[in-house]
CSV table of C-alpha atoms and ligand atoms in Angstrom, one decimal:
chain,number,residue,atom,x,y,z
A,234,UNK,CA,11.2,-5.1,11.2
A,235,UNK,CA,10.7,-8.2,9.6
A,236,UNK,CA,7.8,-10.4,10.8
A,237,UNK,CA,9.2,-13.8,9.3
A,238,UNK,CA,6.1,-16.3,9.3
A,239,UNK,CA,5.9,-19.9,10.1
A,240,UNK,CA,6.2,-22.4,7.3
A,241,UNK,CA,2.7,-23.1,6.2
A,242,UNK,CA,1.3,-19.8,7.6
A,243,UNK,CA,-1.9,-19.7,6.0
A,244,UNK,CA,-3.5,-16.6,4.2
A,245,UNK,CA,-5.8,-15.3,7.0
A,246,UNK,CA,-2.6,-15.2,9.5
A,247,UNK,CA,-0.5,-13.1,6.5
A,248,UNK,CA,-3.9,-10.8,6.1
A,249,UNK,CA,-4.2,-10.3,10.1
A,250,UNK,CA,-0.3,-9.5,10.2
A,251,UNK,CA,-0.9,-6.7,7.6
A,252,UNK,CA,-3.8,-5.1,9.1
A,253,UNK,CA,-1.9,-5.1,12.5
A,254,UNK,CA,1.3,-3.5,10.9
A,255,UNK,CA,-0.9,-0.7,9.0
A,256,UNK,CA,-3.2,-0.1,12.3
A,257,UNK,CA,0.2,0.6,14.3
A,258,UNK,CA,1.2,3.1,11.5
A,259,UNK,CA,4.0,1.1,9.3
A,260,UNK,CA,3.9,-0.1,5.9
A,261,UNK,CA,3.7,-4.0,4.8
A,262,UNK,CA,5.9,-5.2,2.4
A,263,UNK,CA,5.1,-8.9,1.5
A,264,UNK,CA,8.2,-10.9,0.4
A,265,UNK,CA,6.9,-14.7,-0.8
A,266,UNK,CA,9.5,-17.0,-0.2
A,267,UNK,CA,9.9,-20.6,-1.5
A,268,UNK,CA,9.2,-22.1,2.0
A,269,UNK,CA,7.7,-19.2,3.9
A,270,UNK,CA,6.9,-15.8,4.0
A,271,UNK,CA,8.4,-12.9,5.5
A,272,UNK,CA,6.7,-8.9,5.6
A,273,UNK,CA,9.2,-5.8,6.0
A,274,UNK,CA,7.2,-3.1,8.1
A,275,UNK,CA,8.3,0.0,7.4
A,276,UNK,CA,8.1,3.2,8.6
A,277,UNK,CA,9.4,5.7,11.3
A,278,UNK,CA,12.4,3.8,12.9
A,279,UNK,CA,11.6,5.5,16.1
A,280,UNK,CA,8.5,3.8,17.6
A,281,UNK,CA,9.3,0.4,15.9
A,282,UNK,CA,9.7,-1.7,18.7
A,283,UNK,CA,5.9,-1.6,19.0
A,284,UNK,CA,5.9,-4.1,16.4
A,285,UNK,CA,7.7,-6.5,18.4
A,286,UNK,CA,4.1,-7.3,19.6
A,287,UNK,CA,3.3,-8.8,16.3
A,288,UNK,CA,5.3,-11.8,18.0
A,289,UNK,CA,2.2,-13.5,19.7
A,290,UNK,CA,0.5,-13.2,16.3
A,291,UNK,CA,-1.0,-17.0,15.2
A,292,UNK,CA,1.5,-17.9,12.3
A,293,UNK,CA,4.2,-15.3,13.4
A,294,UNK,CA,7.4,-17.1,14.2
A,295,UNK,CA,9.5,-14.2,14.7
A,296,UNK,CA,10.0,-10.4,14.6
A,297,UNK,CA,13.4,-9.1,13.8
A,298,UNK,CA,14.8,-5.5,13.4
A,299,UNK,CA,16.3,-4.5,10.1
A,300,UNK,CA,20.0,-3.7,10.9
A,301,UNK,CA,20.6,-1.5,7.6
A,302,UNK,CA,19.4,1.9,7.0
A,303,UNK,CA,17.8,0.7,3.4
A,304,UNK,CA,15.2,-1.7,4.4
A,305,UNK,CA,13.5,-3.4,1.3
A,306,UNK,CA,16.7,-3.1,-0.5
A,307,UNK,CA,18.5,-5.2,1.4
A,308,UNK,CA,19.5,-9.2,2.1
A,309,UNK,CA,17.8,-9.3,5.4
A,310,UNK,CA,14.3,-9.0,4.1
A,311,UNK,CA,15.0,-10.5,1.3
A,312,UNK,CA,17.8,-13.1,0.7
A,313,UNK,CA,17.6,-14.3,-2.8
A,314,UNK,CA,18.4,-12.3,-5.8
A,315,UNK,CA,15.7,-10.1,-7.4
A,316,UNK,CA,14.4,-11.2,-11.1
A,317,UNK,CA,12.9,-7.8,-12.6
A,318,UNK,CA,10.8,-8.5,-15.5
A,319,UNK,CA,10.8,-6.2,-18.2
A,320,UNK,CA,8.6,-7.8,-20.9
A,321,UNK,CA,7.3,-11.1,-21.2
A,322,UNK,CA,9.8,-13.6,-21.6
A,323,UNK,CA,12.8,-10.8,-20.8
A,324,UNK,CA,13.8,-10.7,-16.8
A,325,UNK,CA,16.8,-8.9,-15.5
A,326,UNK,CA,18.6,-10.8,-13.0
A,327,UNK,CA,19.6,-14.4,-12.2
A,328,UNK,CA,21.5,-16.5,-14.5
A,329,UNK,CA,20.9,-14.0,-17.6
A,330,UNK,CA,23.2,-11.7,-18.8
A,331,UNK,CA,21.2,-8.6,-20.3
A,332,UNK,CA,22.7,-6.3,-23.0
A,333,UNK,CA,21.2,-2.9,-23.2
A,334,UNK,CA,22.5,-0.9,-25.9
A,335,UNK,CA,21.9,2.1,-28.2
A,336,UNK,CA,22.9,5.8,-28.9
A,337,UNK,CA,23.6,8.5,-26.0
A,338,UNK,CA,20.9,10.5,-27.3
A,339,UNK,CA,18.0,9.8,-29.8
A,340,UNK,CA,19.0,12.0,-33.1
A,341,UNK,CA,16.6,10.9,-36.0
A,342,UNK,CA,14.6,8.4,-37.3
A,343,UNK,CA,17.9,6.9,-39.6
A,344,UNK,CA,20.0,6.8,-36.5
A,345,UNK,CA,17.7,5.0,-34.0
A,346,UNK,CA,16.2,2.3,-36.7
A,347,UNK,CA,19.8,1.9,-37.7
A,348,UNK,CA,21.4,1.5,-34.1
A,349,UNK,CA,18.3,-0.7,-33.1
A,350,UNK,CA,18.6,-3.2,-36.0
A,351,UNK,CA,22.6,-3.6,-35.4
A,352,UNK,CA,22.4,-4.1,-31.8
A,353,UNK,CA,19.7,-6.4,-32.0
A,354,UNK,CA,21.6,-8.6,-34.6
A,355,UNK,CA,24.4,-8.5,-32.2
A,356,UNK,CA,22.5,-9.9,-29.1
A,357,UNK,CA,21.3,-6.9,-27.1
A,358,UNK,CA,18.1,-7.7,-25.5
A,359,UNK,CA,17.3,-3.9,-24.8
A,360,UNK,CA,17.7,-0.5,-26.7
A,361,UNK,CA,18.7,2.5,-24.9
A,362,UNK,CA,18.5,5.9,-26.2
A,363,UNK,CA,17.9,9.4,-24.6
A,364,UNK,CA,15.1,11.5,-25.5
A,365,UNK,CA,15.5,14.0,-22.4
A,366,UNK,CA,19.0,14.7,-21.8
A,367,UNK,CA,20.7,16.0,-18.5
A,368,UNK,CA,23.6,18.0,-20.1
A,369,UNK,CA,26.4,19.7,-17.9
A,370,UNK,CA,26.1,22.9,-20.3
A,371,UNK,CA,22.6,24.7,-21.0
A,372,UNK,CA,23.8,25.2,-24.5
A,373,UNK,CA,24.4,21.8,-25.2
A,374,UNK,CA,21.5,19.6,-27.5
A,375,UNK,CA,18.7,18.7,-24.6
A,376,UNK,CA,16.9,15.7,-26.4
A,377,UNK,CA,14.4,15.4,-29.1
A,378,UNK,CA,11.9,14.9,-26.0
A,379,UNK,CA,8.7,13.6,-26.8
A,380,UNK,CA,9.8,13.4,-31.0
A,381,UNK,CA,12.4,11.5,-29.6
A,382,UNK,CA,10.3,8.8,-27.5
A,383,UNK,CA,8.1,8.5,-30.9
A,384,UNK,CA,11.3,7.4,-32.5
A,385,UNK,CA,12.2,5.0,-29.8
A,386,UNK,CA,8.8,3.5,-30.0
A,387,UNK,CA,9.2,3.0,-33.8
A,388,UNK,CA,12.5,1.2,-33.3
A,389,UNK,CA,10.5,-0.9,-30.9
A,390,UNK,CA,8.0,-1.6,-33.3
A,391,UNK,CA,10.2,-2.7,-35.7
A,392,UNK,CA,12.5,-4.8,-33.6
A,393,UNK,CA,10.8,-6.0,-31.0
A,394,UNK,CA,13.5,-4.6,-28.2
A,395,UNK,CA,12.1,-2.9,-25.0
A,396,UNK,CA,12.9,0.7,-24.7
A,397,UNK,CA,15.0,2.2,-21.7
A,398,UNK,CA,15.3,5.9,-21.5
A,399,UNK,CA,15.6,8.6,-19.2
A,400,UNK,CA,13.4,10.9,-17.3
A,401,UNK,CA,14.9,14.1,-16.0
A,402,UNK,CA,12.2,15.7,-14.2
A,403,UNK,CA,9.0,15.1,-12.2
A,404,UNK,CA,6.8,17.0,-14.6
A,405,UNK,CA,8.0,14.5,-17.7
A,406,UNK,CA,7.2,11.0,-15.3
A,407,UNK,CA,3.7,10.5,-16.7
A,408,UNK,CA,5.0,11.6,-20.5
A,409,UNK,CA,7.8,9.2,-20.0
A,410,UNK,CA,6.1,6.2,-19.0
A,411,UNK,CA,3.5,6.0,-21.8
A,412,UNK,CA,6.7,5.1,-24.1
A,413,UNK,CA,9.4,3.4,-22.1
A,414,UNK,CA,9.7,-0.1,-20.9
A,415,UNK,CA,12.3,1.0,-18.5
A,416,UNK,CA,12.5,4.2,-16.6
A,417,UNK,CA,15.9,5.5,-16.1
A,418,UNK,CA,17.4,7.7,-13.3
A,419,UNK,CA,20.5,9.8,-14.5
A,420,UNK,CA,23.5,10.0,-12.3
A,421,UNK,CA,22.9,14.0,-12.1
A,422,UNK,CA,19.2,12.8,-10.6
A,423,UNK,CA,20.0,9.8,-8.2
A,424,UNK,CA,19.0,12.0,-5.1
A,425,UNK,CA,16.1,13.9,-6.6
A,426,UNK,CA,13.8,12.3,-4.0
A,427,UNK,CA,10.9,13.7,-5.4
A,428,UNK,CA,11.5,11.8,-9.3
A,429,UNK,CA,12.1,8.8,-7.1
A,430,UNK,CA,8.7,8.9,-5.2
A,431,UNK,CA,7.0,9.4,-8.4
A,432,UNK,CA,8.4,6.4,-10.2
A,433,UNK,CA,7.9,4.3,-6.9
A,434,UNK,CA,4.3,4.7,-7.5
A,435,UNK,CA,4.8,3.5,-11.5
A,436,UNK,CA,4.1,-0.2,-12.5
A,437,UNK,CA,7.4,-0.1,-14.8
A,438,UNK,CA,10.6,-1.2,-13.8
A,439,UNK,CA,13.4,1.7,-13.0
A,440,UNK,CA,16.9,1.9,-13.6
A,441,UNK,CA,18.8,3.9,-11.2
A,442,UNK,CA,22.3,5.3,-12.1
A,443,UNK,CA,24.7,6.1,-9.1
A,444,UNK,CA,25.6,9.4,-8.8
A,445,UNK,CA,29.2,10.4,-9.6
A,446,UNK,CA,29.6,11.1,-5.8
A,447,UNK,CA,27.3,8.9,-4.1
A,448,UNK,CA,28.3,6.3,-1.8
A,449,UNK,CA,27.0,2.6,-1.7
A,450,UNK,CA,25.1,3.3,0.9
A,451,UNK,CA,23.6,6.3,-0.2
A,452,UNK,CA,23.1,4.8,-3.7
A,453,UNK,CA,20.8,2.0,-1.9
A,454,UNK,CA,18.9,4.6,-0.1
A,455,UNK,CA,17.7,6.2,-2.9
A,456,UNK,CA,16.8,3.0,-4.2
A,457,UNK,CA,15.1,2.5,-1.1
A,458,UNK,CA,12.8,5.3,-2.0
A,459,UNK,CA,11.7,3.7,-5.1
A,460,UNK,CA,11.0,0.4,-3.0
A,461,UNK,CA,9.1,2.1,-0.6
A,462,UNK,CA,6.4,3.4,-2.5
A,463,UNK,CA,5.4,-0.1,-3.7
A,464,UNK,CA,7.7,-0.4,-6.9
A,465,UNK,CA,9.8,-3.9,-6.7
A,466,UNK,CA,11.1,-3.4,-9.7
A,467,UNK,CA,14.4,-1.8,-9.2
A,468,UNK,CA,17.8,-2.2,-10.8
A,469,UNK,CA,21.0,-0.3,-9.8
A,470,UNK,CA,23.9,0.7,-12.3
A,471,UNK,CA,27.4,1.7,-11.5
A,472,UNK,CA,28.4,4.2,-14.2
A,473,UNK,CA,32.0,5.7,-13.1
A,474,UNK,CA,32.7,7.8,-10.0
A,475,UNK,CA,34.3,11.0,-9.9
A,476,UNK,CA,38.2,10.5,-8.5
A,477,UNK,CA,41.1,12.4,-9.4
A,478,UNK,CA,41.7,10.4,-12.0
A,479,UNK,CA,41.6,12.3,-15.4
A,480,UNK,CA,42.9,9.5,-18.0
A,481,UNK,CA,38.9,8.2,-17.7
A,482,UNK,CA,36.0,10.4,-17.6
A,483,UNK,CA,35.1,8.7,-14.1
A,484,UNK,CA,36.5,5.5,-12.4
A,485,UNK,CA,34.7,2.8,-13.0
A,486,UNK,CA,33.9,1.0,-9.3
A,487,UNK,CA,34.3,-2.4,-10.5
A,488,UNK,CA,34.3,-3.4,-6.5
A,489,UNK,CA,30.9,-1.5,-6.5
A,490,UNK,CA,29.4,-4.8,-8.3
A,491,UNK,CA,30.1,-7.8,-5.6
A,492,UNK,CA,29.7,-5.0,-3.1
A,493,UNK,CA,26.1,-4.3,-3.7
A,494,UNK,CA,25.7,-7.9,-4.1
A,495,UNK,CA,26.5,-8.5,-0.7
A,496,UNK,CA,23.9,-6.0,0.6
A,497,UNK,CA,21.0,-6.3,-2.1
A,498,UNK,CA,19.3,-8.5,-4.0
A,499,UNK,CA,18.4,-5.9,-6.6
A,500,UNK,CA,20.0,-6.8,-10.2
A,501,UNK,CA,23.3,-4.8,-11.1
A,502,UNK,CA,24.4,-3.1,-14.2
A,503,UNK,CA,27.3,-1.6,-15.3
A,504,UNK,CA,27.9,1.0,-17.8
A,505,UNK,CA,31.1,0.9,-19.0
A,506,UNK,CA,30.5,4.0,-21.5
A,507,UNK,CA,30.0,6.7,-19.2
A,508,UNK,CA,32.5,5.3,-16.9
A,509,UNK,CA,35.3,5.5,-19.1
A,510,UNK,CA,34.5,8.0,-21.7
A,511,UNK,CA,36.7,6.2,-24.5
A,512,UNK,CA,35.0,3.3,-26.8
A,513,UNK,CA,38.4,1.6,-27.0
A,514,UNK,CA,38.1,0.5,-23.3
A,515,UNK,CA,34.7,-0.3,-23.3
A,516,UNK,CA,35.0,-4.0,-24.3
A,517,UNK,CA,37.5,-4.8,-21.5
A,518,UNK,CA,35.7,-3.0,-18.7
A,519,UNK,CA,32.5,-4.7,-20.1
A,520,UNK,CA,34.3,-8.2,-19.5
A,521,UNK,CA,35.7,-7.0,-16.3
A,522,UNK,CA,32.0,-6.5,-15.1
A,523,UNK,CA,30.9,-9.7,-16.1
A,524,UNK,CA,33.4,-11.3,-13.9
A,525,UNK,CA,32.5,-9.0,-11.1
A,526,UNK,CA,29.2,-10.4,-11.2
A,527,UNK,CA,27.1,-8.1,-13.0
A,528,UNK,CA,23.6,-9.0,-14.2
A,529,UNK,CA,23.9,-6.8,-17.5
A,530,UNK,CA,25.5,-4.3,-19.2
A,531,UNK,CA,24.3,-0.8,-20.9
A,532,UNK,CA,26.3,0.4,-23.5
A,533,UNK,CA,26.5,3.1,-26.1
A,534,UNK,CA,26.6,2.4,-29.8
A,535,UNK,CA,26.3,4.8,-32.6
A,536,UNK,CA,26.3,4.2,-36.5
A,537,UNK,CA,28.9,7.2,-36.8
A,538,UNK,CA,30.3,8.2,-33.6
A,539,UNK,CA,32.1,11.2,-35.4
A,540,UNK,CA,28.8,12.5,-35.9
A,541,UNK,CA,27.2,12.0,-32.6
A,542,UNK,CA,25.4,15.2,-31.0
A,543,UNK,CA,26.7,13.6,-27.6
A,544,UNK,CA,29.2,11.1,-26.2
A,545,UNK,CA,30.4,10.3,-29.3
A,546,UNK,CA,33.9,9.5,-28.1
A,547,UNK,CA,32.9,6.6,-25.7
A,548,UNK,CA,30.5,5.2,-28.6
A,549,UNK,CA,31.3,1.9,-30.0
A,550,UNK,CA,30.2,1.4,-33.9
A,551,UNK,CA,28.0,-0.8,-34.5
A,552,UNK,CA,31.2,-3.7,-35.8
A,553,UNK,CA,32.9,-2.7,-32.7
A,554,UNK,CA,29.7,-3.9,-30.7
A,555,UNK,CA,29.3,-7.1,-32.8
A,556,UNK,CA,33.0,-7.9,-31.8
A,557,UNK,CA,32.6,-6.8,-28.6
A,558,UNK,CA,29.5,-9.5,-28.1
A,559,UNK,CA,31.0,-12.2,-29.0
A,560,UNK,CA,34.0,-12.3,-26.9
A,561,UNK,CA,31.4,-11.3,-24.2
A,562,UNK,CA,29.7,-14.9,-24.6
A,563,UNK,CA,32.9,-16.7,-23.8
A,564,UNK,CA,33.2,-14.5,-20.6
A,565,UNK,CA,29.6,-14.8,-19.7
A,566,UNK,CA,29.9,-18.7,-19.9
A,567,UNK,CA,32.8,-18.6,-17.7
A,568,UNK,CA,30.5,-16.2,-15.2
A,569,UNK,CA,27.7,-18.7,-15.2
A,570,UNK,CA,25.2,-16.3,-17.2
A,571,UNK,CA,23.4,-16.8,-20.9
A,572,UNK,CA,22.9,-13.8,-23.1
B,225,PEP,C1,23.2,8.2,-20.2
B,225,PEP,O1,23.0,7.3,-19.7
B,225,PEP,O2,23.2,8.5,-21.5
B,225,PEP,C2,23.7,9.4,-19.0
B,225,PEP,C3,23.4,10.6,-19.3
B,225,PEP,O3,24.1,8.6,-17.9
B,225,PEP,P1,24.5,8.9,-16.5
B,225,PEP,O4,23.2,9.7,-16.0
B,225,PEP,O5,25.5,7.4,-15.8
B,225,PEP,O6,25.5,10.3,-16.9
B,226,MN,MN1,25.9,9.6,-22.5
């Protein structure tokens, strides 16, 4: 249920509403609006009508049911787009287009430093790189693990770029969160609810990648798992879904961007690298994603794609990334965004 407070309702009235929500066995989530506050009361759907009684409390304007199955992720609870703070001066959402770039896997100090320097020079604001890799085959490279995290931190120290890196297992959440600025949940883990709940208890932004067979509603329900635990800093990432088409690695569901935007206040990022699987297709899909209204991109870049231990064929070379970024500025300007 949504408890809409009156304009100018005071702190005491809000505190009383929160207290009563808890008393009834629900969790209050306050969303501070420009003119008024609303409180989302989430919990067991079955007995929620008891919350209707809050309408008689001082300072409460009305109590409404949240119609969507996802609650805190919905525009019903929070109609204005969320801005997710990554680092001082860097937020995702709003009128900025944020570009995350870097290799699929962290491979060596030289590789990550060289990539970090080049993507920064080209205008990326966040460095990506996998230290824990979820590979289809158990015989493929599984990542440098903590050594990889340390190398990412070295690259951050040198370039100042915050780092986004994947956590594959609930067991590693604490370890990865000591190094990462953004915790990435991979496509294969989007319904790992134990992992999502743990990330909900962190004070760190989370990048959720849509599963290859996840509907938009399931995707938003996964986001809800993180939000319901109290972590508001959630970003969604469309990275292609599996279809009958084999010309591309996945099929970029570009319409997921406006569809998500019509249903959620959470920022939407697009990953054209995993969506297409082919570097030459990446720039045009970046431009298309911007035209569709995304808040950011995550792009794989490798100094020597032919030698990459993972995802070489879809990785842009630094000069290709730079050329893409140049053109992207024009598309971003048309879409009303700054890079
Ligand atoms: C990745 O970002 O390197 C990755 C493994 O992506 P996904 O989870 O989308 O397949
Ligand atoms: Mn990859």
